[in-house]
XYZ file of C-alpha atoms in Angstrom:
274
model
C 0.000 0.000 0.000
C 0.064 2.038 -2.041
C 1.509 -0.974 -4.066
C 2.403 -2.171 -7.082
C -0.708 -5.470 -8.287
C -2.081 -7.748 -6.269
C -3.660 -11.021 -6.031
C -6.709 -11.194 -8.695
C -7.567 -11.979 -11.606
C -6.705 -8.288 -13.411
C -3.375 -7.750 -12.611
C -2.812 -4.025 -11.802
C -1.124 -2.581 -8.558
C 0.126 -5.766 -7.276
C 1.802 -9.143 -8.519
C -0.751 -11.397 -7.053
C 1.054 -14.876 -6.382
C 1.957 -16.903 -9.023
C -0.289 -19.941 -10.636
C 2.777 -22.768 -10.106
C 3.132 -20.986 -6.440
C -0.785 -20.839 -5.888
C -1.506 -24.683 -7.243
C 1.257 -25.617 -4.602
C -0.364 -23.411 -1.896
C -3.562 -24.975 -2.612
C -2.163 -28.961 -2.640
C 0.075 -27.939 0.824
C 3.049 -28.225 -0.859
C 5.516 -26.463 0.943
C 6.575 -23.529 -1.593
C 7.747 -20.789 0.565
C 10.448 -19.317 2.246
C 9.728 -17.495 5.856
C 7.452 -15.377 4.578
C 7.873 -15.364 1.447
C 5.462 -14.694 -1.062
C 6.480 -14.870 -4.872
C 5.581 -13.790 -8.246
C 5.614 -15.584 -11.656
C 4.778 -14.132 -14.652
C 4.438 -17.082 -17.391
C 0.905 -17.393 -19.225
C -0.872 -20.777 -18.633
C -0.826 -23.005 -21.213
C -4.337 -24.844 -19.894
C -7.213 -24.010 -17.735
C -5.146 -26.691 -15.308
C -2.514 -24.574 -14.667
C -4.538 -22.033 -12.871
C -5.492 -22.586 -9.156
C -9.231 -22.111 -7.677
C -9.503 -18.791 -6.414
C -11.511 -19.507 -3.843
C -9.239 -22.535 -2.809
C -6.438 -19.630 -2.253
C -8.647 -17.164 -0.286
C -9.486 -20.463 2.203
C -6.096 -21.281 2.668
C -5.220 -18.053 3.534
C -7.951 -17.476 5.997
C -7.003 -20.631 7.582
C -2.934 -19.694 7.425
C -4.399 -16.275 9.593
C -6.536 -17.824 11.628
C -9.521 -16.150 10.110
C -12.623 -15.116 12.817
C -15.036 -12.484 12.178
C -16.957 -10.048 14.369
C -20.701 -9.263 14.334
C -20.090 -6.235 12.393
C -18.127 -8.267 9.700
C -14.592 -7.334 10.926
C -12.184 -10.049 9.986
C -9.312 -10.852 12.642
C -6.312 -12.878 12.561
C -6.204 -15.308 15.438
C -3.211 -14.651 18.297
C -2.815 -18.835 18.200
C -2.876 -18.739 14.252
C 0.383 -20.645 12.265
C 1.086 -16.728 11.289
C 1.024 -15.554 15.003
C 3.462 -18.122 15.525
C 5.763 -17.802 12.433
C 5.515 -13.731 13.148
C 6.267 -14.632 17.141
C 9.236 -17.015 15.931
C 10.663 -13.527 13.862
C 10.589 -11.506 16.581
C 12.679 -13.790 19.210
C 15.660 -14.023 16.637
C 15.279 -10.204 16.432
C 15.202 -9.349 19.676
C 17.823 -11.917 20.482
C 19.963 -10.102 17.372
C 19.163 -6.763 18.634
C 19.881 -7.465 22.520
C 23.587 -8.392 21.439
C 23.695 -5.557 18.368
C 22.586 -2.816 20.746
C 24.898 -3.806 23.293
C 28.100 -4.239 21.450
C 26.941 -0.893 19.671
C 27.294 0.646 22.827
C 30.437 -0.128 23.768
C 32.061 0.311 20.649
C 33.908 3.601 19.450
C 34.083 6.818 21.473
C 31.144 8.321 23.248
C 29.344 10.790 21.440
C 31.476 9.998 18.165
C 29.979 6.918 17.171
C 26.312 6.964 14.400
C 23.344 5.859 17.097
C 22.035 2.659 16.474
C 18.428 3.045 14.891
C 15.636 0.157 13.324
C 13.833 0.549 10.134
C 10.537 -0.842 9.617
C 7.877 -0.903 6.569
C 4.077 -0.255 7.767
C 1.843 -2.347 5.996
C 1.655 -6.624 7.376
C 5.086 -5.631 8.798
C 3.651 -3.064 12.071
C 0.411 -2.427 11.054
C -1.881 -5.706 10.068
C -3.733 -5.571 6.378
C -5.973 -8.558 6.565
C -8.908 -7.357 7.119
C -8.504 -4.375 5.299
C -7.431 -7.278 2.154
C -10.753 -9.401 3.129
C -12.953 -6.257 2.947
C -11.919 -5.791 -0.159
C -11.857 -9.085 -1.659
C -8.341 -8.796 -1.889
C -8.441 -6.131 -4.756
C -6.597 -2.899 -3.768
C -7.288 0.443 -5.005
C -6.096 3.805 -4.132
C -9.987 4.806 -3.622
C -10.346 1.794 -1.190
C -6.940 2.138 0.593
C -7.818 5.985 1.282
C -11.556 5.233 2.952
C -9.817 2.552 4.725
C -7.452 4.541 6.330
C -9.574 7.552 7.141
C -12.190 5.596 9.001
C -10.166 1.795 10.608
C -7.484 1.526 12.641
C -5.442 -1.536 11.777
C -4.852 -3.736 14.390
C -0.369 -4.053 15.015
C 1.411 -6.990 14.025
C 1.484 -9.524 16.584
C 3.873 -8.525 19.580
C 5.513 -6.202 16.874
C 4.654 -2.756 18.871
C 6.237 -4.502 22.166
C 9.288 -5.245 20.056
C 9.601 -1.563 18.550
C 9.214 -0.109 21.667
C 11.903 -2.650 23.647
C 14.071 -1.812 21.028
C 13.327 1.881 21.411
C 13.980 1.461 25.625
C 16.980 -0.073 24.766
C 18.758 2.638 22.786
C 17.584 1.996 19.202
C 16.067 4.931 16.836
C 12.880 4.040 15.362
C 12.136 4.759 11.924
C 8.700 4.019 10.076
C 9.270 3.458 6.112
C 6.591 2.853 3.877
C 5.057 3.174 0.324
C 1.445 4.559 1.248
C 1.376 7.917 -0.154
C 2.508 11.207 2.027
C -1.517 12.335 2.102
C -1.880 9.229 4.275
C 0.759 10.278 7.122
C -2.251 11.871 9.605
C -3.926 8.477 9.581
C -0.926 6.605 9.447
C 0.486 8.303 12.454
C -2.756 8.087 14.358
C -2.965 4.219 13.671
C 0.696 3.373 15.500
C -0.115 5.725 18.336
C -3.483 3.876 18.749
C -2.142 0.398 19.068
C 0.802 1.306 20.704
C 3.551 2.203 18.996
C 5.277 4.298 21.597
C 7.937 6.157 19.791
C 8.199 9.651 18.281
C 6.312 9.541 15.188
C 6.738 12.850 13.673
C 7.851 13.580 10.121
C 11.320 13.121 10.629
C 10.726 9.245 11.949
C 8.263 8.033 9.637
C 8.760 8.278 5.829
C 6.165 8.450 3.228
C 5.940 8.290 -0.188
C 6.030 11.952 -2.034
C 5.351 11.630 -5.767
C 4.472 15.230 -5.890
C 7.800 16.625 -4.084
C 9.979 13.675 -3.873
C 13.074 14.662 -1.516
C 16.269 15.488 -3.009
C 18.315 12.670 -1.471
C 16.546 10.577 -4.046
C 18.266 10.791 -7.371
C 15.095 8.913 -9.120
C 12.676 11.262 -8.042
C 9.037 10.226 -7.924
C 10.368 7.414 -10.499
C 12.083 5.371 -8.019
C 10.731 1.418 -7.619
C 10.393 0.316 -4.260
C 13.835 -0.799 -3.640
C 15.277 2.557 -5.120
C 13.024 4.595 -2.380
C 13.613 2.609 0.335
C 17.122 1.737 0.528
C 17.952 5.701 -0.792
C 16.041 6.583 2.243
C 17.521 4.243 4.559
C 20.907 5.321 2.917
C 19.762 9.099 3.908
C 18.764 7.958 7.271
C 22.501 6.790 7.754
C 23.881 9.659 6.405
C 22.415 11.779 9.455
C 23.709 10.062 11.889
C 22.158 6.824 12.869
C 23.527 2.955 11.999
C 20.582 0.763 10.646
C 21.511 -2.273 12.608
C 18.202 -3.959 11.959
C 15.877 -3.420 8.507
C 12.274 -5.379 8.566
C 9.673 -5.600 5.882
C 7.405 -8.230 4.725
C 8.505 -7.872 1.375
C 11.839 -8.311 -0.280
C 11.757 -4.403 -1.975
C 11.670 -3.409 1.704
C 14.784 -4.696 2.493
C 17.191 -5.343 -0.623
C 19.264 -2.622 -1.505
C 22.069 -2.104 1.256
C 21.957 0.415 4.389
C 21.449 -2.234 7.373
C 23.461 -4.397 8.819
C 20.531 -7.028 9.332
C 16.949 -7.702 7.770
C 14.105 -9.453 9.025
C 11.628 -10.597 6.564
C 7.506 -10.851 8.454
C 5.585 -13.380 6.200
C 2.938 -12.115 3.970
C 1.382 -14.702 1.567
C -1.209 -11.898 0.576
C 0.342 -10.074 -2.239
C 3.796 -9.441 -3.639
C 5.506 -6.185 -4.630
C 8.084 -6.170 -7.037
């Protein structure tokens, strides 16, 4: 979000998973990496090369532990197989972190040495999509992504606002990276401070796409792909000060592309962006 295509059948924003990936999904073969969700882009040859749609949507309800409200809200499940792959993430981190931190802090001479700071994407990486994704059918828009935004609060990524702000306590600066558009920041920001995200939020910690006024650190303007934006920014993040010791996105564009000593990839079998 905003995002290149997505998972349907029209191909537009998003690069929905692939139809090899998808059949395997659907038979429970295991196709994936830790989160990994991928994108092929050969045509069918048959009508049997193409998975059921609705076969897909199932499995991933099930993967998320689907449950929904009275009002129609859809919720992933804290004692869903994410919860616990997303749980699993977050002890390596904060064991990597605990150790990173520390030897950051003894290393160099005080005051000399770049602070230590944590760069994370927004969307199924802090802030939770799904039932934005099942509202939607899964079919993203700008339209849809802007009354979203202005009227839900997404619920955090499991145990990911207790990790942000441990890391925070422990002497890490926090920076929010993401693709949604810069006329999203006001309900962006108001979403982490609602679920908890206790860390300054203001515009020099969270970074948003600017199409219209792209900043000058980024050579490709409002041209740049994904990994272009967010490693230049990370890269300009460095260059005030701070040492990216930890970079984590659910998608490989978040964290490809240099400036961080570490990444941390949070699954996300919903949608892939190139």
């Amino acid at each position: 979000m905003p995002r290149p295509a997505r998972f349907r059948p029209a191909l537009t924003r998003r690069a929905r998973l692939g139809a090899a990936t998808v059949a395997a999904l659907v038979t429970g073969t295991a196709v994936f990496g830790i989160g990994q969700a991928t994108a092929e882009h050969s045509v069918p040859r048959t009508d049997k090369e193409i998975p059921n749609l609705t076969q897909v949507q199932d499995k991933i309800k099930a993967y998320y532990g689907d449950t929904v409200t009275a009002d129609g809200e859809h919720h992933a499940s804290p004692h869903s197989n994410y919860a616990r792959q997303v749980r699993g993430i977050e002890a390596e981190a904060r064991g990597y972190l605990s150790k990173a931190l520390a030897q950051h802090g003894r290393t160099g001479k005080q005051g000399k040495q770049p602070k230590p700071a944590i760069v994370l994407d927004m969307d199924d990486t802090t802030l939770l999509t799904y039932n934005y994704e099942l509202q939607v059918g899964f079919h993203y828009t700008e339209e849809s992504q802007d009354t979203y935004l202005a009227h839900h609060d997404m619920a955090p990524v499991f145990g990911m606002n207790r990790l942000v702000n441990w890391a925070h306590a422990k002497g890490a600066e926090v920076f929010f990276l993401t693709g949604r558009k810069e006329a999203q920041r006001d309900w962006s920001v108001r979403n982490l401070k609602k679920v908890g995200y206790d860390v300054p939020l203001d515009a020099g910690h969270v970074y948003l796409k600017n199409k219209e006024h792209p900043p000058a650190y980024l050579p490709c303007g409002a041209t740049c792909t994904t990994v272009e934006y967010k490693s230049g920014t990370r890269k300009h993040i460095e260059s005030l000060g701070y040492h990216v010791v930890a970079n984590f996105g659910d998608q490989y564009s978040d964290l490809n592309g240099g400036a961080g000593d570490r990444t941390f990839k949070l699954p996300n079998p919903m949608y892939f962006l190139p």
